[in-house]
Short mmCIF file of C-alpha atoms in Angstrom, two decimals:
data_model
loop_
_atom_site.label_atom_id
_atom_site.label_comp_id
_atom_site.label_asym_id
_atom_site.label_seq_id
_atom_site.Cartn_x
_atom_site.Cartn_y
_atom_site.Cartn_z
CA UNK R 1 0.00 0.00 0.00
CA UNK R 2 2.83 2.37 0.88
CA UNK R 3 4.51 1.58 -2.43
CA UNK R 4 1.40 2.52 -4.44
CA UNK R 5 1.08 5.80 -2.58
CA UNK R 6 4.69 6.75 -3.37
CA UNK R 7 4.16 5.83 -7.01
CA UNK R 8 1.03 8.00 -7.24
CA UNK R 9 2.77 10.95 -5.55
CA UNK R 10 5.81 10.62 -7.83
CA UNK R 11 3.68 10.33 -10.96
CA UNK R 12 1.63 13.35 -9.89
CA UNK R 13 4.78 15.44 -9.43
CA UNK R 14 6.05 14.45 -12.88
CA UNK R 15 2.72 15.21 -14.56
CA UNK R 16 2.52 18.58 -12.78
CA UNK R 17 6.08 19.46 -13.84
CA UNK R 18 5.40 18.56 -17.49
CA UNK R 19 2.14 20.54 -17.45
CA UNK R 20 3.96 23.56 -15.99
CA UNK R 21 6.66 23.38 -18.68
CA UNK R 22 4.10 23.12 -21.47
CA UNK R 23 2.07 26.00 -20.05
CA UNK R 24 5.06 28.33 -19.65
CA UNK R 25 6.42 27.36 -23.07
CA UNK R 26 3.15 28.17 -24.79
CA UNK R 27 2.67 31.35 -22.79
CA UNK R 28 6.12 32.73 -23.66
CA UNK R 29 6.02 31.87 -27.35
CA UNK R 30 2.42 32.66 -28.22
CA UNK R 31 1.81 36.01 -29.88
CA UNK R 32 -1.14 37.70 -31.50
CA UNK R 33 -1.08 37.93 -35.28
CA UNK R 34 -2.50 41.20 -36.57
CA UNK R 35 -2.47 43.19 -39.75
CA UNK R 36 -1.21 46.75 -39.47
CA UNK R 37 -4.77 48.09 -39.75
CA UNK R 38 -5.85 45.90 -36.83
CA UNK R 39 -2.87 47.10 -34.79
CA UNK R 40 -3.65 50.73 -35.55
CA UNK R 41 -7.26 50.32 -34.41
CA UNK R 42 -6.27 48.47 -31.19
CA UNK R 43 -3.10 50.36 -30.20
CA UNK R 44 -3.89 50.85 -26.53
CA UNK R 45 -5.26 47.36 -25.99
CA UNK R 46 -2.20 45.57 -27.35
CA UNK R 47 0.54 47.89 -26.02
CA UNK R 48 3.20 45.94 -24.18
CA UNK R 49 2.17 42.53 -25.55
CA UNK R 50 4.07 40.30 -27.92
CA UNK R 51 2.71 40.73 -31.43
CA UNK R 52 3.29 39.55 -34.97
CA UNK R 53 2.19 42.26 -37.39
CA UNK R 54 1.89 42.14 -41.17
CA UNK R 55 2.26 45.31 -43.18
CA UNK R 56 4.27 47.00 -45.88
CA UNK R 57 7.55 48.91 -45.65
CA UNK R 58 6.64 52.59 -45.97
CA UNK R 59 7.94 54.72 -48.81
CA UNK R 60 11.17 56.65 -48.06
CA UNK R 61 11.25 55.44 -44.47
CA UNK R 62 14.15 52.96 -44.40
CA UNK R 63 17.21 53.92 -42.33
CA UNK R 64 19.80 51.14 -42.35
CA UNK R 65 23.16 51.25 -40.57
CA UNK R 66 25.24 48.23 -41.65
CA UNK R 67 27.94 48.94 -39.03
CA UNK R 68 25.56 48.55 -36.08
CA UNK R 69 22.90 46.45 -37.87
CA UNK R 70 20.27 48.98 -36.78
CA UNK R 71 17.24 49.27 -39.02
CA UNK R 72 14.43 51.75 -38.70
CA UNK R 73 11.45 51.99 -41.00
CA UNK R 74 7.77 52.71 -40.99
CA UNK R 75 5.45 49.71 -41.09
CA UNK R 76 2.63 51.07 -43.19
CA UNK R 77 -0.76 49.85 -44.24
CA UNK R 78 -1.22 48.74 -47.83
CA UNK R 79 -2.32 52.23 -48.93
CA UNK R 80 0.89 53.65 -47.38
CA UNK R 81 -1.22 56.24 -45.57
CA UNK R 82 -0.63 55.32 -41.91
CA UNK R 83 1.73 53.18 -39.91
CA UNK R 84 4.04 52.78 -36.94
CA UNK R 85 7.81 53.28 -36.66
CA UNK R 86 9.72 50.01 -36.28
CA UNK R 87 13.17 49.57 -34.74
CA UNK R 88 15.05 46.33 -35.45
CA UNK R 89 18.61 45.22 -34.79
CA UNK R 90 19.92 42.27 -36.72
CA UNK R 91 20.70 40.91 -40.12
CA UNK R 92 18.76 42.58 -42.90
CA UNK R 93 16.76 40.02 -44.92
CA UNK R 94 17.78 39.88 -48.58
CA UNK R 95 14.31 40.64 -49.87
CA UNK R 96 13.77 43.68 -47.61
CA UNK R 97 12.97 46.86 -49.56
CA UNK R 98 10.55 49.75 -49.64
CA UNK R 99 7.07 48.73 -50.66
CA UNK R 100 7.68 45.09 -49.78
CA UNK R 101 5.29 43.13 -47.57
CA UNK R 102 6.88 42.22 -44.24
CA UNK R 103 5.96 40.57 -40.97
CA UNK R 104 7.53 41.89 -37.77
CA UNK R 105 7.44 40.14 -34.42
CA UNK R 106 8.09 42.02 -31.23
CA UNK R 107 6.48 44.45 -28.83
CA UNK R 108 4.39 47.53 -29.49
CA UNK R 109 5.42 50.18 -26.95
CA UNK R 110 3.13 52.72 -25.35
CA UNK R 111 5.09 55.53 -27.03
CA UNK R 112 3.78 54.34 -30.41
CA UNK R 113 6.90 52.55 -31.65
CA UNK R 114 7.36 48.88 -32.41
CA UNK R 115 10.50 47.05 -31.24
CA UNK R 116 10.97 44.06 -33.51
CA UNK R 117 12.87 40.90 -32.56
CA UNK R 118 12.17 39.15 -35.85
CA UNK R 119 11.77 40.56 -39.34
CA UNK R 120 10.39 38.41 -42.15
CA UNK R 121 9.81 39.42 -45.74
CA UNK R 122 6.98 38.00 -47.76
CA UNK R 123 7.77 36.42 -51.10
CA UNK R 124 7.08 38.80 -53.94
CA UNK R 125 4.55 37.90 -56.56
CA UNK R 126 7.29 37.15 -59.09
CA UNK R 127 7.43 33.63 -57.62
CA UNK R 128 3.77 33.00 -58.31
CA UNK R 129 2.85 30.89 -61.29
CA UNK R 130 1.60 32.72 -64.33
CA UNK R 131 -2.05 32.23 -65.18
CA UNK R 132 -2.39 29.18 -67.37
CA UNK R 133 1.26 28.15 -66.93
CA UNK R 134 0.31 24.86 -65.30
CA UNK R 135 -1.93 23.70 -68.14
CA UNK R 136 -0.40 20.91 -70.21
CA UNK R 137 -0.42 21.34 -73.96
CA UNK R 138 -1.53 18.50 -76.18
#
């Protein structure tokens, strides 16, 4: 009887530890995915939270310093009429350019700026198949 009790207590501790690790892992890596228009409409509600935001690099807004790897640009909506300033430090993706669709992951600060930890560029449409290109000719 004593042996069964020790087994149950030990198994309970292991299950609780695994559940805690899963919970903290999910909590630390989960982020909201928003478009830039959704972020702009919910600025105050999402300030300070981890976010993944899709938008477009604003026209004439890119400031890149290759010596320090500091990048600043404006993440704009698709009409390039509104957006938020983004600060990122790291390797510049090859496909990054003005007018390109990007996804930034980081934190939106209460001062209105976005501090990105990750910067991803979307594939341009030149990689999409042409209309009718997949049709076999007889």
